[in-house]
Amino acid sequence: MNRVKISPSILSADFSKLAEEVRAVDKAGADYIHIDVMDGHFVPNISFGTPIIRDIRPHSKKVFDVHLMIEPATPYLESFANSGADIITVHAEADKHLDRNLEYIRSLGKKAGVSLNPSTPPSAIEQVIDKLDLILVMTVNPGFSGQKFISSQLEKIVKIKELIGGRCIELSVDGGVNANNASSIVEAGADVLVAGSAVFGEKNYGSAISALRDIDG
Ligand code: DX5
Ligand code: ZN
């Protein structure tokens, strides 16, 4: 089994010193930087947009894993690509034309991801699976950090892992991930763990990241 990747979500960072926070998790061993964009329409919360991504871009060479919780996403994909995203993940539930969005993201030279809300079945991505670089399984209802992990999603992670088969697609899990449940999530099939409060809520980011990674999975 490959070593699990850790993608700290800056939604839980201190925004008054965001660049410093990004540098700190980079140095602490993060593999990706998870960037949650929320529009107050697709999800009941507003976070930030492309200017923030552009401004933190020079502070880390790590993969910028941009999770768009916006509807529509299509008109903004080019500007997210230009702002410094490496992976752009859209929600299967958001725009009508998921297949077109995924092709568009790849045509912009970025990796294409799709995210599934807890109520969305794995079948939602069957028809687009060959256009995907990443699948982001939401284990909370998106909108806020610090929510409780929905354990019914473990079964869905197993099913999606089966669906991926031998394809080169990363399976990422987002929401309520912590050092106590990380091993069962990795055992179910996760390649990437997104963690907001489990990293930024701790004093020592390095040991918080190690605690998520040092699991028996
Ligand atoms: C939720 C976001 C998550 C969130 C994770 O809508 O997509 O990335 O920040 O935060 P925790 O790990 O605290 O659940
Ligand atoms: Zn996220």
Short mmCIF file of C-alpha atoms and ligand atoms in Angstrom, two decimals:
data_model
loop_
_atom_site.label_atom_id
_atom_site.label_comp_id
_atom_site.label_asym_id
_atom_site.label_seq_id
_atom_site.Cartn_x
_atom_site.Cartn_y
_atom_site.Cartn_z
CA MET A 1 0.00 0.00 0.00
CA ASN A 2 1.28 3.47 -0.90
CA ARG A 3 1.85 5.94 1.89
CA VAL A 4 -1.31 7.98 2.48
CA LYS A 5 -1.10 11.62 1.43
CA ILE A 6 -2.22 14.38 3.78
CA SER A 7 -3.99 17.47 2.44
CA PRO A 8 -4.53 20.04 5.21
CA SER A 9 -7.58 22.21 4.57
CA ILE A 10 -6.76 25.88 5.02
CA LEU A 11 -10.40 26.57 5.82
CA SER A 12 -9.36 25.91 9.43
CA ALA A 13 -6.25 28.11 9.24
CA ASP A 14 -5.89 31.58 10.77
CA PHE A 15 -6.79 33.80 7.79
CA SER A 16 -5.05 36.80 9.35
CA LYS A 17 -1.73 35.05 8.64
CA LEU A 18 -2.68 32.71 5.83
CA ALA A 19 0.63 32.75 3.95
CA GLU A 20 2.46 31.86 7.17
CA GLU A 21 -0.02 29.04 7.82
CA VAL A 22 0.52 27.64 4.31
CA ARG A 23 4.29 27.73 4.80
CA ALA A 24 3.92 26.05 8.18
CA VAL A 25 1.89 23.06 6.92
CA ASP A 26 4.18 22.77 3.91
CA LYS A 27 7.17 22.53 6.23
CA ALA A 28 5.28 20.20 8.56
CA GLY A 29 5.01 17.57 5.81
CA ALA A 30 1.73 18.22 4.01
CA ASP A 31 1.56 16.55 0.59
CA TYR A 32 -1.18 18.78 -0.79
CA ILE A 33 -2.74 22.05 0.31
CA HIS A 34 -6.54 21.69 0.31
CA ILE A 35 -8.32 24.89 -0.63
CA ASP A 36 -12.07 25.08 0.02
CA VAL A 37 -13.96 27.57 -2.13
CA MET A 38 -17.56 28.19 -1.01
CA ASP A 39 -20.16 30.42 -2.60
CA GLY A 40 -23.00 30.68 -0.07
CA HIS A 41 -25.27 29.12 -2.69
CA PHE A 42 -24.14 25.53 -3.33
CA VAL A 43 -23.17 25.36 0.35
CA PRO A 44 -24.44 27.51 3.23
CA ASN A 45 -21.14 29.28 3.80
CA ILE A 46 -18.83 31.71 1.96
CA SER A 47 -15.06 31.33 2.10
CA PHE A 48 -12.83 32.97 -0.52
CA GLY A 49 -11.99 32.97 -4.22
CA THR A 50 -9.17 33.27 -6.71
CA PRO A 51 -7.33 36.34 -5.29
CA ILE A 52 -6.51 34.41 -2.13
CA ILE A 53 -5.24 31.40 -4.09
CA ARG A 54 -3.10 33.65 -6.28
CA ASP A 55 -1.60 35.35 -3.22
CA ILE A 56 -0.71 32.17 -1.34
CA ARG A 57 0.63 30.41 -4.47
CA PRO A 58 4.21 31.74 -4.08
CA HIS A 59 4.36 30.43 -0.52
CA SER A 60 4.36 26.70 -1.34
CA LYS A 61 5.36 24.41 -4.16
CA LYS A 62 3.03 21.69 -2.90
CA VAL A 63 0.06 20.58 -4.96
CA PHE A 64 -2.84 23.03 -4.64
CA ASP A 65 -5.89 20.81 -4.27
CA VAL A 66 -8.79 23.17 -4.97
CA HIS A 67 -12.24 21.99 -3.89
CA LEU A 68 -14.94 24.07 -5.56
CA MET A 69 -18.21 24.13 -3.65
CA ILE A 70 -19.74 26.57 -6.08
CA GLU A 71 -22.62 26.48 -8.53
CA PRO A 72 -22.17 27.06 -11.38
CA ALA A 73 -18.47 26.22 -11.58
CA THR A 74 -18.05 26.30 -15.35
CA PRO A 75 -17.69 30.09 -15.79
CA TYR A 76 -14.93 30.23 -13.17
CA LEU A 77 -12.79 27.21 -14.07
CA GLU A 78 -10.35 29.16 -16.21
CA SER A 79 -9.73 31.75 -13.52
CA PHE A 80 -9.14 29.02 -10.91
CA ALA A 81 -6.67 27.37 -13.30
CA ASN A 82 -4.88 30.70 -13.75
CA SER A 83 -4.80 31.41 -10.01
CA GLY A 84 -2.45 28.49 -9.35
CA ALA A 85 -4.62 25.41 -8.78
CA ASP A 86 -3.07 22.05 -9.65
CA ILE A 87 -6.13 19.89 -9.07
CA ILE A 88 -9.57 21.38 -9.63
CA THR A 89 -12.43 19.43 -8.09
CA VAL A 90 -16.04 20.19 -8.95
CA HIS A 91 -19.13 18.70 -7.35
CA ALA A 92 -21.15 16.09 -9.25
CA GLU A 93 -24.29 17.76 -7.86
CA ALA A 94 -23.43 21.30 -8.93
CA ASP A 95 -23.36 21.84 -12.69
CA LYS A 96 -25.50 20.05 -15.26
CA HIS A 97 -22.57 19.09 -17.47
CA LEU A 98 -20.05 17.22 -15.36
CA ASP A 99 -18.44 15.50 -18.35
CA ARG A 100 -17.87 18.83 -20.08
CA ASN A 101 -16.44 20.40 -16.91
CA LEU A 102 -13.94 17.56 -16.49
CA GLU A 103 -12.78 17.83 -20.09
CA TYR A 104 -12.51 21.58 -19.69
CA ILE A 105 -10.36 21.29 -16.54
CA ARG A 106 -7.97 18.92 -18.32
CA SER A 107 -7.88 21.20 -21.36
CA LEU A 108 -6.68 23.95 -19.01
CA GLY A 109 -3.73 21.70 -18.13
CA LYS A 110 -5.00 20.81 -14.65
CA LYS A 111 -5.95 17.57 -12.96
CA ALA A 112 -9.69 16.98 -12.86
CA GLY A 113 -11.49 15.93 -9.70
CA VAL A 114 -15.08 15.25 -8.81
CA SER A 115 -16.58 15.40 -5.35
CA LEU A 116 -19.64 13.53 -4.09
CA ASN A 117 -21.88 14.71 -1.28
CA PRO A 118 -22.75 12.07 1.33
CA SER A 119 -26.18 11.48 -0.29
CA THR A 120 -24.78 10.96 -3.80
CA PRO A 121 -24.19 7.34 -4.85
CA PRO A 122 -20.99 6.10 -6.56
CA SER A 123 -22.99 5.52 -9.76
CA ALA A 124 -22.98 9.32 -10.30
CA ILE A 125 -19.42 9.07 -11.61
CA GLU A 126 -19.46 5.76 -13.48
CA GLN A 127 -19.91 7.42 -16.87
CA VAL A 128 -17.08 9.92 -16.40
CA ILE A 129 -14.56 7.76 -14.61
CA ASP A 130 -12.01 7.82 -17.43
CA LYS A 131 -11.93 11.63 -17.31
CA LEU A 132 -10.97 11.77 -13.65
CA ASP A 133 -7.68 12.23 -11.81
CA LEU A 134 -9.20 12.44 -8.33
CA ILE A 135 -12.42 11.49 -6.57
CA LEU A 136 -13.22 13.40 -3.38
CA VAL A 137 -15.66 11.59 -1.12
CA MET A 138 -17.36 13.98 1.30
CA THR A 139 -17.73 12.44 4.73
CA VAL A 140 -19.60 15.49 6.05
CA ASN A 141 -22.15 17.68 4.33
CA PRO A 142 -19.92 20.33 2.79
CA GLY A 143 -19.91 23.88 4.12
CA PHE A 144 -18.03 23.84 7.40
CA SER A 145 -14.98 22.40 9.04
CA GLY A 146 -15.14 20.68 12.42
CA GLN A 147 -18.15 18.47 11.67
CA LYS A 148 -18.59 14.84 12.65
CA PHE A 149 -17.48 12.10 10.23
CA ILE A 150 -20.46 10.28 8.67
CA SER A 151 -19.43 6.66 9.06
CA SER A 152 -21.89 5.29 6.47
CA GLN A 153 -19.51 6.75 3.89
CA LEU A 154 -16.90 4.08 4.63
CA GLU A 155 -18.91 1.60 2.57
CA LYS A 156 -19.07 4.11 -0.26
CA ILE A 157 -15.29 4.55 -0.16
CA VAL A 158 -14.91 0.77 -0.58
CA LYS A 159 -17.30 0.80 -3.56
CA ILE A 160 -15.53 3.70 -5.22
CA LYS A 161 -12.17 2.02 -4.74
CA GLU A 162 -13.59 -1.00 -6.59
CA LEU A 163 -14.93 1.25 -9.33
CA ILE A 164 -11.48 2.83 -9.76
CA GLY A 165 -9.90 -0.60 -10.21
CA GLY A 166 -6.48 -0.27 -11.83
CA ARG A 167 -7.00 3.28 -13.06
CA CYS A 168 -4.65 6.04 -12.02
CA ILE A 169 -7.20 7.99 -9.94
CA GLU A 170 -6.62 9.16 -6.38
CA LEU A 171 -9.34 8.58 -3.84
CA SER A 172 -9.49 11.45 -1.38
CA VAL A 173 -11.68 11.68 1.72
CA ASP A 174 -12.83 14.99 3.16
CA GLY A 175 -14.66 15.84 6.37
CA GLY A 176 -14.29 14.89 10.00
CA VAL A 177 -11.03 13.03 9.41
CA ASN A 178 -8.93 12.68 12.55
CA ALA A 179 -6.22 10.51 14.09
CA ASN A 180 -8.85 8.13 15.50
CA ASN A 181 -10.68 7.32 12.28
CA ALA A 182 -7.81 7.73 9.78
CA SER A 183 -6.85 4.05 9.80
CA SER A 184 -10.37 2.83 8.98
CA ILE A 185 -10.60 5.39 6.16
CA VAL A 186 -7.29 4.25 4.68
CA GLU A 187 -8.32 0.62 5.12
CA ALA A 188 -11.50 1.37 3.14
CA GLY A 189 -9.34 2.64 0.28
CA ALA A 190 -8.38 6.31 0.72
CA ASP A 191 -5.15 7.53 -0.91
CA VAL A 192 -5.48 11.10 0.38
CA LEU A 193 -6.84 12.38 3.69
CA VAL A 194 -8.10 15.95 3.83
CA ALA A 195 -7.98 17.38 7.33
CA GLY A 196 -8.91 20.84 8.58
CA SER A 197 -9.38 20.92 12.31
CA ALA A 198 -7.27 17.79 12.90
CA VAL A 199 -4.24 19.75 11.61
CA PHE A 200 -4.89 23.46 12.17
CA GLY A 201 -6.64 22.82 15.48
CA GLU A 202 -3.43 21.35 16.89
CA LYS A 203 -0.46 23.32 18.16
CA ASN A 204 2.13 21.19 16.41
CA TYR A 205 1.24 20.72 12.74
CA GLY A 206 4.07 18.24 12.20
CA SER A 207 2.89 15.83 14.86
CA ALA A 208 -0.74 16.32 13.78
CA ILE A 209 0.16 15.30 10.23
CA SER A 210 2.23 12.35 11.48
CA ALA A 211 -0.65 11.22 13.68
CA LEU A 212 -2.86 11.01 10.58
CA ARG A 213 -0.21 9.23 8.56
CA ASP A 214 1.23 6.88 11.17
CA ILE A 215 -1.52 4.36 11.05
CA ASP A 216 -1.57 0.62 10.62
CA GLY A 217 -3.89 0.75 7.54
C1 DX5 B 1 -16.02 20.98 4.20
C2 DX5 B 1 -14.68 21.16 3.54
C3 DX5 B 1 -13.61 20.43 4.24
C4 DX5 B 1 -13.36 20.92 5.64
C5 DX5 B 1 -12.69 19.84 6.42
O1 DX5 B 1 -16.99 21.56 3.45
O2 DX5 B 1 -14.73 20.70 2.22
O3 DX5 B 1 -12.41 20.40 3.48
O4 DX5 B 1 -12.57 22.07 5.67
O5 DX5 B 1 -12.60 20.22 7.76
P1 DX5 B 1 -12.54 19.15 8.92
O6 DX5 B 1 -11.36 18.26 8.64
O7 DX5 B 1 -12.39 19.96 10.16
O8 DX5 B 1 -13.83 18.37 8.87
ZN ZN B 2 -12.84 20.34 1.11
#
